[in-house]
Coordinates of C-alpha atoms in Angstrom, one line a residue:
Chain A
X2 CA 22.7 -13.7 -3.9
X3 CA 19.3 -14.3 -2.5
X4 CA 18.8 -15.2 1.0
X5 CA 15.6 -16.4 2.3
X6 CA 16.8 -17.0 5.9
X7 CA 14.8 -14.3 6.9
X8 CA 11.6 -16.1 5.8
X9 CA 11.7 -18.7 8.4
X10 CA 12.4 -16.8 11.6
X11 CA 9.4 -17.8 13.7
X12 CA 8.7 -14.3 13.7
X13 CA 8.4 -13.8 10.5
X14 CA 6.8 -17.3 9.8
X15 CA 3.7 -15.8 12.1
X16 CA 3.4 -12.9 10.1
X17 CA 2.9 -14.9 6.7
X18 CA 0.6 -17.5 8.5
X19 CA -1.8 -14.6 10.2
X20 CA -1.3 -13.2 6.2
X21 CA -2.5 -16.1 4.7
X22 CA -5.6 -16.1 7.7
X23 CA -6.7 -12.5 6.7
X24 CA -6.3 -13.1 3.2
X25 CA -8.7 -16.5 3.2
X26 CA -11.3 -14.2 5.7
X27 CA -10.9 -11.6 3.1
X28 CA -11.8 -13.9 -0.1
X29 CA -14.3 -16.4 1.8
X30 CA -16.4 -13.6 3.5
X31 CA -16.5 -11.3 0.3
X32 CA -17.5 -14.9 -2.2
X33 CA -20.3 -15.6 0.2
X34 CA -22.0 -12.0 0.5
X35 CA -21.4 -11.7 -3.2
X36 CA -22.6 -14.8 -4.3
X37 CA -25.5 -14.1 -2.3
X38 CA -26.9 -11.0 -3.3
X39 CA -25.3 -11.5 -7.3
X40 CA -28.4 -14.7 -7.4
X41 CA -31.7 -12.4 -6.5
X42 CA -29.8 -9.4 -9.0
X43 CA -29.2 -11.9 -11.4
X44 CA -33.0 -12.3 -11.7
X45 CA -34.2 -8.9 -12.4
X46 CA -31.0 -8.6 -14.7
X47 CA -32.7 -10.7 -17.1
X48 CA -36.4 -9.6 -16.0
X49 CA -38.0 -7.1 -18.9
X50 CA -39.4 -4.3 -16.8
X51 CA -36.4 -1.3 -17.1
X52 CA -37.1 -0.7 -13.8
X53 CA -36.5 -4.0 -12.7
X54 CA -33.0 -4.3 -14.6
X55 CA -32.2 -0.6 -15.1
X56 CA -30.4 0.2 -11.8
X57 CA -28.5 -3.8 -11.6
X58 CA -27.1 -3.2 -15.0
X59 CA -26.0 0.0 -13.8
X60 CA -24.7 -1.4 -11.0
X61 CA -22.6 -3.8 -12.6
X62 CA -21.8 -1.7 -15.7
X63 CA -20.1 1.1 -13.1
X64 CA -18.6 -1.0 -10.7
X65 CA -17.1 -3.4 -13.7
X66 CA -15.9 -0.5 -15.2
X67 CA -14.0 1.1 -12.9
X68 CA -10.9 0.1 -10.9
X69 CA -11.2 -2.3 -7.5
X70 CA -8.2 0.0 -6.5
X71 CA -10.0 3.3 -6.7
X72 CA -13.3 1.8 -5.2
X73 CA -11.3 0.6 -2.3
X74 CA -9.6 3.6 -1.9
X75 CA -13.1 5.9 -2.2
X76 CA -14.6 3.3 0.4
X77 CA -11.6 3.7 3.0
X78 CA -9.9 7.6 2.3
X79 CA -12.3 9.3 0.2
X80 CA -16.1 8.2 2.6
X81 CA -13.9 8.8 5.8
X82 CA -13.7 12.7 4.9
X83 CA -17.0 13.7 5.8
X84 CA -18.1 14.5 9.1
X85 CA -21.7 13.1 8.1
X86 CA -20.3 9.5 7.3
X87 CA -17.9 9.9 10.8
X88 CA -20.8 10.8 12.9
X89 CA -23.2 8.2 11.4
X90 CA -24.3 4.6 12.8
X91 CA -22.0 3.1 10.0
X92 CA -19.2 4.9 11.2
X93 CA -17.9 1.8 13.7
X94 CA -17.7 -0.4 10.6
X95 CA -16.6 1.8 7.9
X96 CA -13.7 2.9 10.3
X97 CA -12.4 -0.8 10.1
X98 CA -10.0 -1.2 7.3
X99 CA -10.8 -5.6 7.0
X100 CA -14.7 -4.0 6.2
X101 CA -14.0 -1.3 4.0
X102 CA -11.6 -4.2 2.2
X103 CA -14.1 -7.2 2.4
X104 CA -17.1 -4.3 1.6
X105 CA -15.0 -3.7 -1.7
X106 CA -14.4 -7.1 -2.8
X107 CA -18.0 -8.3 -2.4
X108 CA -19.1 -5.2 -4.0
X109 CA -16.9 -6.1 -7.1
X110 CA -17.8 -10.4 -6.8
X111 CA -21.1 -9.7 -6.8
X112 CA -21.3 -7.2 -9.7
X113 CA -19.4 -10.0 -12.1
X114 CA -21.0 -12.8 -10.7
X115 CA -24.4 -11.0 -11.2
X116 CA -23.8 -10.6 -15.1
X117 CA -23.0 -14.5 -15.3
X118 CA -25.5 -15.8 -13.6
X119 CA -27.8 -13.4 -15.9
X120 CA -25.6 -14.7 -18.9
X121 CA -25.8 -18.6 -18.2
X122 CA -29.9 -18.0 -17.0
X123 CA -30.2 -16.6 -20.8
X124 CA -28.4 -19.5 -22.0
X125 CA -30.7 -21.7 -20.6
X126 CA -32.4 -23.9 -24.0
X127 CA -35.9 -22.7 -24.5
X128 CA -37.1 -26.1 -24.9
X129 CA -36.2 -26.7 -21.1
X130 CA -38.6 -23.4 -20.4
X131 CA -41.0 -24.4 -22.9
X132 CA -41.4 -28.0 -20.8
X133 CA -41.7 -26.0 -17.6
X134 CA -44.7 -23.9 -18.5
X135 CA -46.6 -26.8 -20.3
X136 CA -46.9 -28.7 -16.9
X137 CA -48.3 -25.5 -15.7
X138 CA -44.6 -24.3 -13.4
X139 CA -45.9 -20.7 -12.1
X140 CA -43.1 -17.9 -13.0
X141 CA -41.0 -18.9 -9.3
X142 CA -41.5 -22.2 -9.6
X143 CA -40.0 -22.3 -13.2
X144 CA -36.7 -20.1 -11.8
X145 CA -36.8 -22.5 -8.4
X146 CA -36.3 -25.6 -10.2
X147 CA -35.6 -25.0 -13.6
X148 CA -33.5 -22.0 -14.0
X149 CA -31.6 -21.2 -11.3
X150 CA -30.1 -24.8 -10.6
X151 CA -29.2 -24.8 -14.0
X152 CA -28.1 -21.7 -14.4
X153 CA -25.8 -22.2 -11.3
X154 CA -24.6 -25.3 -12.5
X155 CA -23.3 -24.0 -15.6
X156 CA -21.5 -21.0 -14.3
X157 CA -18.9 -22.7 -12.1
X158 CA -16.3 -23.0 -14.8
X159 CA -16.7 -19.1 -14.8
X160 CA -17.4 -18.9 -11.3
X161 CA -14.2 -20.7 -10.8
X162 CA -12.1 -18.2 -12.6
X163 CA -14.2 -15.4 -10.8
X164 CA -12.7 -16.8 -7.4
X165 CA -9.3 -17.1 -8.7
X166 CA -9.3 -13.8 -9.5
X167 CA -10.9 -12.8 -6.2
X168 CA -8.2 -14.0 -4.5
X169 CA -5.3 -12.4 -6.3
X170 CA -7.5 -8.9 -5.8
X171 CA -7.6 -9.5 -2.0
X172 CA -3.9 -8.6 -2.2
X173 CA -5.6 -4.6 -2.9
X174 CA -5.8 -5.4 0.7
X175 CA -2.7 -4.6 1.7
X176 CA -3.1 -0.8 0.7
X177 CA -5.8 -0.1 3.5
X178 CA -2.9 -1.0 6.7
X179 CA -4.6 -4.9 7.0
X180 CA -1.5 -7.4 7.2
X181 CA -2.5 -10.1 4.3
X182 CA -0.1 -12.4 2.4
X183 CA 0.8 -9.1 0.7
X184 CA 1.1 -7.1 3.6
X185 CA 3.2 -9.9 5.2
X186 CA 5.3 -9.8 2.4
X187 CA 5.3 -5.5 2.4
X188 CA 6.3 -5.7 5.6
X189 CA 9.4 -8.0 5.6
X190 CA 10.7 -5.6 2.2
X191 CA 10.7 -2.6 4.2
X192 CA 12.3 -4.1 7.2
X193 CA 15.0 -5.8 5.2
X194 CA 15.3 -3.9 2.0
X195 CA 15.0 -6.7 0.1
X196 CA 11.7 -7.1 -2.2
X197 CA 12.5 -10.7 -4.1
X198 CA 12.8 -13.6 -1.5
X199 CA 9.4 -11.9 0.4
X200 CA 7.4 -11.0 -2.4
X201 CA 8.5 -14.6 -4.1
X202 CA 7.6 -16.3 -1.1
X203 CA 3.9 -14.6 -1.0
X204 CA 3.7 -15.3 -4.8
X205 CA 4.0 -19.1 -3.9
X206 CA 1.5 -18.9 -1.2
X207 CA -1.0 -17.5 -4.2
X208 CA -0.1 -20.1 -6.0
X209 CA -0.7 -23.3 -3.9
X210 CA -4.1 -21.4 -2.7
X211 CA -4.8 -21.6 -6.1
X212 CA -4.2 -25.0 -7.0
X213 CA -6.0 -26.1 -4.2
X214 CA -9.4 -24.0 -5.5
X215 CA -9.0 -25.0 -8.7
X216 CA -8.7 -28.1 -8.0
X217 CA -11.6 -28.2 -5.7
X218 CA -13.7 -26.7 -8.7
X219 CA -12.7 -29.5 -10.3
X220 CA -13.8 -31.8 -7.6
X221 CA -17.2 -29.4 -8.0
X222 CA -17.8 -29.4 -11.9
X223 CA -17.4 -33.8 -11.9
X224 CA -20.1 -33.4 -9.8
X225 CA -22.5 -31.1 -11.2
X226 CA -21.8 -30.7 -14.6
X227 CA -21.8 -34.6 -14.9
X228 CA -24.9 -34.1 -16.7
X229 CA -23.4 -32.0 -19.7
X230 CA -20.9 -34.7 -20.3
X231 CA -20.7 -36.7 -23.8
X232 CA -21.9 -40.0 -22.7
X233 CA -18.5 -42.4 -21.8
X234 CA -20.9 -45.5 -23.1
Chain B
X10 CA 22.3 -1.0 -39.3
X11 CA 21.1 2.4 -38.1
X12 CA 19.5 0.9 -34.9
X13 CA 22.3 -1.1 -33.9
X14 CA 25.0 2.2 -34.5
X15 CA 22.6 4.4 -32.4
X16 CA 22.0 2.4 -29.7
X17 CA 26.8 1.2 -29.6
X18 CA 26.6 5.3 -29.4
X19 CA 24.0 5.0 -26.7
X20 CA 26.1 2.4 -24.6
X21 CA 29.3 4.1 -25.4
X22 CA 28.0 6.8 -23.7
X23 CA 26.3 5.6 -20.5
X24 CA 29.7 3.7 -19.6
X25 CA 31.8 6.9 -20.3
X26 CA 28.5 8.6 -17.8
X27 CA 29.9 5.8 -15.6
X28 CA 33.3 6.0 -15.8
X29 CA 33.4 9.9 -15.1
X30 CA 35.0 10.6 -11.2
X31 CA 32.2 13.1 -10.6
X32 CA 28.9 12.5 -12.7
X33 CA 27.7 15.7 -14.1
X34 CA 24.0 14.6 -13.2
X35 CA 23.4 13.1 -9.6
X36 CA 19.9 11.0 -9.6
X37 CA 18.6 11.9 -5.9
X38 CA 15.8 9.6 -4.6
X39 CA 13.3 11.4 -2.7
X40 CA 9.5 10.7 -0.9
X41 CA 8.0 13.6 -1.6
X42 CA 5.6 13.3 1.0
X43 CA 7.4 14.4 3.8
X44 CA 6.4 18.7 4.4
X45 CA 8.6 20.9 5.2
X46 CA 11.7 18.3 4.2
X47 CA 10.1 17.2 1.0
X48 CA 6.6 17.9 -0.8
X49 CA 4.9 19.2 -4.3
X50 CA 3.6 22.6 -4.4
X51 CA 0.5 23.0 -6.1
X52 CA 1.5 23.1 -9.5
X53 CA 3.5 19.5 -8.9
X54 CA 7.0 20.9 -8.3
X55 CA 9.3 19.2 -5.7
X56 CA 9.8 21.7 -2.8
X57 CA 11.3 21.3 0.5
X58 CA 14.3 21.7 3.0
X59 CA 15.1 18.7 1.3
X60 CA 14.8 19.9 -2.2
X61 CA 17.2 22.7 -1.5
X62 CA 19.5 21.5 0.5
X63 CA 19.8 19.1 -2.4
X64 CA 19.7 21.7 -5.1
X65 CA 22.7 23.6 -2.8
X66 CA 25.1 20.2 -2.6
X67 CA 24.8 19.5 -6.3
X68 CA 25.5 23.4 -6.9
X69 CA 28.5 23.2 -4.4
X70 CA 29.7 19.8 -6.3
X71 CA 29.2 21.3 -9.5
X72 CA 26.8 19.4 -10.7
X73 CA 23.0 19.2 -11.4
X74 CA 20.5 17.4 -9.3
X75 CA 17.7 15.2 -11.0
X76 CA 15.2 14.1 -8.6
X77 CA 13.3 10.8 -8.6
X78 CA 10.1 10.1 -6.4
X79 CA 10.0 7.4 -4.7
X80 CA 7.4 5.8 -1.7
X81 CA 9.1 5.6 1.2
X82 CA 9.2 1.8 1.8
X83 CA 11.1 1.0 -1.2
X84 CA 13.4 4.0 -1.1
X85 CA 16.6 2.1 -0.1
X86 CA 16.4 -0.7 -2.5
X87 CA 15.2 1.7 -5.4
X88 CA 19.0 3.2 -4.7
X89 CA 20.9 -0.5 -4.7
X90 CA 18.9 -1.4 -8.0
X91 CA 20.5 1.9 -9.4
X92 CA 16.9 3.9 -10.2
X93 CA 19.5 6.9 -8.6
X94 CA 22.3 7.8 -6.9
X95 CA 21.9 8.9 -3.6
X96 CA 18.7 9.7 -1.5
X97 CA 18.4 13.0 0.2
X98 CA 15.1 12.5 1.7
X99 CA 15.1 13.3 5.5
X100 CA 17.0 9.6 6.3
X101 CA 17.8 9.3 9.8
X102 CA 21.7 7.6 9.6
X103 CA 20.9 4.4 11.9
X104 CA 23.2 1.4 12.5
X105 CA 20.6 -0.9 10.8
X106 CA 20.7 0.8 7.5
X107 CA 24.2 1.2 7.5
X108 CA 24.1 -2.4 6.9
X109 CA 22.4 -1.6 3.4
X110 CA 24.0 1.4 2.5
X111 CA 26.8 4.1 3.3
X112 CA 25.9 7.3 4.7
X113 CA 27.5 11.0 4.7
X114 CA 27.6 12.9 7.7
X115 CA 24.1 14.5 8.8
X116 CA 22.9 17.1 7.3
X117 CA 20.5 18.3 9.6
X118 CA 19.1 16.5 12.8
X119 CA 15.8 17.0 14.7
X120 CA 14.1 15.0 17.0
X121 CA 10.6 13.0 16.6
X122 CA 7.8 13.5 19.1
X123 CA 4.2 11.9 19.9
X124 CA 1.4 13.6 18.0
X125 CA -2.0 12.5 19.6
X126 CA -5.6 14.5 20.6
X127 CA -4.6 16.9 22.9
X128 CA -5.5 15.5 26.6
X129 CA -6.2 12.0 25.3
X130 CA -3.1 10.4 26.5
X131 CA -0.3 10.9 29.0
X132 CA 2.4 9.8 26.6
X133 CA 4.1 7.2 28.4
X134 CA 3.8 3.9 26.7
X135 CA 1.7 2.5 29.3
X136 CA -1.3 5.8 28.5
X137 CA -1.2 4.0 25.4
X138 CA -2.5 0.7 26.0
X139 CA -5.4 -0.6 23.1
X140 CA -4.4 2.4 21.2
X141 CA -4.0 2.7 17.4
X142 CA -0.8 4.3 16.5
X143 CA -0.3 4.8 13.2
X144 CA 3.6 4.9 11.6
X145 CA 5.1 5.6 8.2
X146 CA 6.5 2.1 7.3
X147 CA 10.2 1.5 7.4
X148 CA 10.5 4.6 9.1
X149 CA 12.6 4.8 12.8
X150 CA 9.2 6.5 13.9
X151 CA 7.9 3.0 13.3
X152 CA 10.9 1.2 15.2
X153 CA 10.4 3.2 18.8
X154 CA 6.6 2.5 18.4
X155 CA 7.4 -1.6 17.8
X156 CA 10.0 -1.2 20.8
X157 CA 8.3 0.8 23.3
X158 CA 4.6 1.0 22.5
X159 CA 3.8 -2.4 21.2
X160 CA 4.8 -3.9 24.1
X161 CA 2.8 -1.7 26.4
X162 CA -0.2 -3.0 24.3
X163 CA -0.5 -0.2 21.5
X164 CA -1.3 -1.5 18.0
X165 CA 0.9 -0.2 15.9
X166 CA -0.1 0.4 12.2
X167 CA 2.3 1.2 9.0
X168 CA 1.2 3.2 6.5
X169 CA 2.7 3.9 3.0
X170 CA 3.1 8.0 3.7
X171 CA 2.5 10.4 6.2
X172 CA -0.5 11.6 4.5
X173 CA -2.5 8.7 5.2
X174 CA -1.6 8.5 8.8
X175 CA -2.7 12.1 8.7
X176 CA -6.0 11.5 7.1
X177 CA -6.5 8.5 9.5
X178 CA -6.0 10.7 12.5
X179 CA -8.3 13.5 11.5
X180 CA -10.9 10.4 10.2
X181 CA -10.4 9.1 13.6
X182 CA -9.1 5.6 13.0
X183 CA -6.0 6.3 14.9
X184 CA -5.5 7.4 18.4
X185 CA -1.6 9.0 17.7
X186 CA 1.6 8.7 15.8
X187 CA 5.3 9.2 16.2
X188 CA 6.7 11.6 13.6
X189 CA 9.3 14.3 13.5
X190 CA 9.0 17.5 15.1
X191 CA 9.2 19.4 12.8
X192 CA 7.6 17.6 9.8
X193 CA 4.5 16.8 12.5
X194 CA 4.3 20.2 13.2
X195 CA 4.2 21.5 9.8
X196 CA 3.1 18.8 7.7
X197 CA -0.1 18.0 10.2
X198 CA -0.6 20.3 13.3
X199 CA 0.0 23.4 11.7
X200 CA -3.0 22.4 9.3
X201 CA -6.8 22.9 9.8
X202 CA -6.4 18.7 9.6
X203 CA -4.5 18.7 12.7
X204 CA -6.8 21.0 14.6
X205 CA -7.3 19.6 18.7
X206 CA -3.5 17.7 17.9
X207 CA -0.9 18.4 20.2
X208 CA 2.8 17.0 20.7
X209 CA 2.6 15.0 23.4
X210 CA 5.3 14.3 26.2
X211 CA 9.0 15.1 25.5
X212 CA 11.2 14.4 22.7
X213 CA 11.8 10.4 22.4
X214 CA 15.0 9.8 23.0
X215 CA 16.5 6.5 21.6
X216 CA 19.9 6.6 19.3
X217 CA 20.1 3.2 18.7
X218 CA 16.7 4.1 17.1
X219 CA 16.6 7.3 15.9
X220 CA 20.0 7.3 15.2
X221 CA 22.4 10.1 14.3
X222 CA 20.7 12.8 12.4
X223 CA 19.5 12.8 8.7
X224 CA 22.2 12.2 6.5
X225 CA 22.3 11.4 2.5
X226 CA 22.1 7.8 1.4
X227 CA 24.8 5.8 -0.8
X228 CA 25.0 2.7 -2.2
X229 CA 27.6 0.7 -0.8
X230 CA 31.5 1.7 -1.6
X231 CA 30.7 4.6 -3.3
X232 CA 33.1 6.6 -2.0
X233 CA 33.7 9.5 -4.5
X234 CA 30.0 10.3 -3.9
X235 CA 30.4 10.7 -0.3
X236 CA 33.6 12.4 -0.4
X237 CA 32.1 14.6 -2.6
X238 CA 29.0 14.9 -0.8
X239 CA 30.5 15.5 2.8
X240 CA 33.0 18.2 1.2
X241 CA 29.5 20.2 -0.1
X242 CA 28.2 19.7 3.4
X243 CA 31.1 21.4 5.1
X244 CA 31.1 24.0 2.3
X245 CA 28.1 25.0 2.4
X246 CA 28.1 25.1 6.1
X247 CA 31.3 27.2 6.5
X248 CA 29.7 29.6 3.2
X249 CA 26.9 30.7 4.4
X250 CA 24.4 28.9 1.9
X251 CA 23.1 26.2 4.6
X252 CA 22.0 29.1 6.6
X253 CA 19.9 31.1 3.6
X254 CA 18.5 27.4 2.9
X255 CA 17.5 26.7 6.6
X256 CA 16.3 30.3 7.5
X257 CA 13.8 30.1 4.6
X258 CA 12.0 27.3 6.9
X259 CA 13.1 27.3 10.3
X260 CA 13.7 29.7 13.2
X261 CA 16.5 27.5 14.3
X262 CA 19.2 25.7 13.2
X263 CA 18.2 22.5 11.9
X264 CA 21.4 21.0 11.5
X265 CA 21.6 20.6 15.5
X266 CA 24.3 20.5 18.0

C-alpha cells in the first residue's frame, strides 16, 4: 500500500534537505528579530504612561488576534496590489516571498513574546524591586540588572513553547511559492499523486527538529532556572 | 434503536447508490480557477466551458452532475480517495497520469503558449535565462517549463492556481508563465491585469508533455463510467449540443483536429 521509494531518490532527498534549510532560515531569522524588538516593547508594555503602552498592546492585541495565514497573505498578495508599495524603496524586499514569510513570522514572535516578557517582568516579587531601589538602582539600572535578567530567565519555559510553535507555523511558508519542509513535501504530492508517504515524511522531520529544541531548552532551563530549583540538599 | 435503524437505512442505501450500473448522480471534481474552462461568476456559481460541457454529458447520460471544488494539486488523489467520480476540469490526457487514473477520449484540445511583458523576452529558453516563470503546480504547463526552461537557467515557480501566478505577474514578481491559450488569453490578457502581456513565440509543442487533449478523469477500472462518458462525447458531438456549448465561448472549434 504505501511506498516511500520515491522519498529517497537523490532528487527528491535534495529537495527535503534544501526544505529543511529554508525552514531553519525561516524560524532562526524570524526568533532573532522577534526576540529582539519583543524585549524594548516589553518594557513600555508594563510602563504606566497610555502612550507609552497604548499602541504595543495594540500591537499585540491585533496581531494575536488575527490569523498568521491572513497576515501572510495581506503582506505577500494583498501589499503587492498597489502601485505605491511596487514603486517604493521597499518594493525589492517585499517582492521576495522568504521576506514577506520571515517579515510575518517575526511580526507574530514578537507580538507573543512581547506579552510574556511583560507577563513574567510583572511577576517579578516586589521585594526583589523593593531591594533594588533601597540601594539607590536608578529606573534603567533596576530593569538592567534586576528585571530584565530575571524576567528573561523565567520565560523560557514559555519561550520554549513559543519556538515550538514558531516552527510548525513556518510551514505557512509554503503558501507564498518558497520550497520548505512543507513545500518539499507539496511538491512530491502533486508530482506523484500521493499525499501520505510525503506529507508523513515532512511530519517526522518536524518532529525530530522538535525534539532537538526542546531538548536544547532543556539544556537552557538546567542552566538558568537553576536558581528556582527546590534545594536537592 | 432509532439511530442504529436510520443510519442500516443509510448504508443500505449508499451500497444500492453503488451497486447501480449508471449512478443517477455523477460527483465531478473541478478547479474552478481556470476562466473560460472553469470559474465562479459573481454571485459564486460554477461557470465555464467546463461547467457545460459537464452539465451536457450528464444530460446526454441521463443523469445529474454535482460538482465538487477542488485546488488543482490535489485534484487526482481527491478522485482515488472517492471525494467524486470523475474530474472534468480542463485535464490534459498524458501518459504520466494514465498511470494514476483512466481517461476518456478528449473532449476538447488546445494548445499552451508563453505569456510574458510584451518585448521582454524572445521566447526561446535560452531569452529566459535568470527569469522567474511562474507555473500552476502539477500542471503539464509546469512539466515543459522543468524540461525546457529550467535547464536554460529560468526559475521555475509553482503556484496553487492561476490566479496567483496572475497577481504575481501584474505585481511583478514574475517575468512569464506557460498556460493555455486560451485560458491565458481570457483568464489574464484579456483583463486590465494583463495589460502590456503578450503571447510570446509559437505554440509549445511537446506531446509527451502536453499530451493528447483534455479528456475526463476516472479512477482506475471504472469502465462503465468511461463507456458511458465517451458514448455522451460522441453524442453530443454528432447532435449538435457540443457546438451550441463551444460557440457560446469560442470562435473555433475547441475540440481540435
Amino acid at each position: 500500500m504505501l511506498d516511500f521509494t520515491m522519498l529517497i531518490e537523490p532528487d527528491n532527498l535534495k529537495l527535503y534537505a534544501d526544505g529543511l534549510l529554508t525552514t531553519l532560515k525561516l524560524l532562526l531569522v524570524s526568533l532573532a528579530c522577534g526576540l529582539a524588538v519583543s524585549v524594548p516593547l516589553a518594557v513600555l508594555r508594563v510602563a504606566r504612561s497610555p502612550l507609552l503602552y497604548g499602541p504595543v498592546w495594540l500591537y499585540t492585541y491585533v496581531i494575536r488576534g488575527t490569523p498568521m495565514l491572513l497576515q501572510l497573505y495581506l503582506i505577500y498578495y494583498g501589499l503587492s496590489q498597489f502601485a505605491v508599495v511596487r514603486d517604493s524603496l521597499a518594493w525589492p524586499l517585499l517582492s521576495e516571498a522568504s521576506f514577506c514569510a520571515t517579515l510575518a513570522l517575526a511580526i507574530n514572535t514578537c507580538a507573543y513574546t512581547t506579552e510574556m516578557l511583560a507577563g513574567a517582568i510583572r511577576a517579578t516579587s516586589h521585594g526583589e524591586v523593593e531591594a533594588a531601589k533601597s540601594v539607590g538602582m536608578s529606573r534603567a539600572t533596576l530593569y538592567r540588572r534586576i528585571l530584565l535578567p530575571s524576567a528573561l530567565r523565567r520565560s523560557l519555559p514559555a519561550y520554549s513553547n513559543e519556538v515550538v510553535m514558531m516552527l510548525h507555523a513556518t510551514s505557512l511558508a509554503s503558501t507564498v511559492t518558497l520550497l520548505d519542509i512543507t513545500g518539499a513535501a507539496d511538491r512530491l504530492y502533486s508530482t506523484y499523486y500521493m499525499p501520505f508517504e510525503p506529507f508523513l515524511a515532512a511530519a517526522l522531520i518536524y518532529l525530530l527538529l522538535t525534539w532537538g529544541l526542546v531538548r536544547v531548552f532543556r539544556k537552557l532551563e538546567g542552566r538558568y532556572l537553576a536558581y528556582l530549583a527546590p534545594r536537592s540538599h | 434503536m432509532k439511530k442504529l435503524a436510520v443510519s442500516v437505512a443509510l448504508a443500505l442505501s449508499c451500497s444500492g447508490l453503488a451497486l447501480a450500473e449508471q449512478p443517477k448522480q455523477i460527483r465531478i471534481g473541478v478547479d474552478a480557477t481556470y476562466e473560460p474552462f472553469a470559474s465562479k461568476s459573481a454571485d459564486g456559481k460554477l461557470v465555464g466551458f467546463d461547467i457545460d460541457m459537464a452539465n451536457a454529458l450528464c444530460a446526454q447520460m441521463k443523469a445529474k452532475c454535482v460538482f465538487v471544488e477542488q485546488d488543482w494539486k490535489g485534484i487526482i488523489p481527491a478522485l482515488n480517495a472517492k471525494k467524486y467520480d470523475a474530474i472534468i476540469s480542463s485535464m490534459s490526457i498524458t501518459d504520466e497520469r494514465k498511470k494514476a487514473v483512466d481517461f476518456t477520449d478528449k473532449y476538447y484540445h488546445t494548445p499552451s503558449r508563453l505569456i510574458a511583458k510584451a518585448g521582454s523576452v524572445k521566447g526561446t529558453p535560452d531569452s529566459l535565462n535568470g527569469k522567474r516563470i511562474g507555473v500552476l503546480k502539477a500542471s503539464t504547463q509546469e512539466k515543459y517549463a522543468q524540461k525546457y526552461y529550467a535547464p536554460a537557467g529560468a526559475i521555475v515557480v509553482p503556484y496553487d492556481n492561476t490566479q496567483q501566478v496572475y497577481l504575481d505577474l501584474n505585481a511583478g514578481r514574475l517575468d512569464g508563465t506557460v498556460a493555455d491559450s486560451v485560458e491565458g488569453s481570457t483568464g489574464f490578457l484579456k483583463k486590465p491585469e494583463g495589460k502590456g502581456f503578450a503571447f510570446i513565440g509559437p505554440v509549445l509543442a511537446d506531446q509527451t508533455i502536453f499530451g493528447y487533449g483534455a479528456g475526463i478523469a476516472l479512477r482506475k477500472g471504472d469502465d462503465a463510467l468511461r463507456n458511458g462518458f465517451n458514448g455522451a462525447i460522441k453524442a453530443i458531438r454528432a447532435n449538435g449540443t457540443y457546438k451550441k456549448v463551444n460557440d457560446k465561448y469560442f470562435n473555433f472549434d475547441a475540440y481540435g483536429a
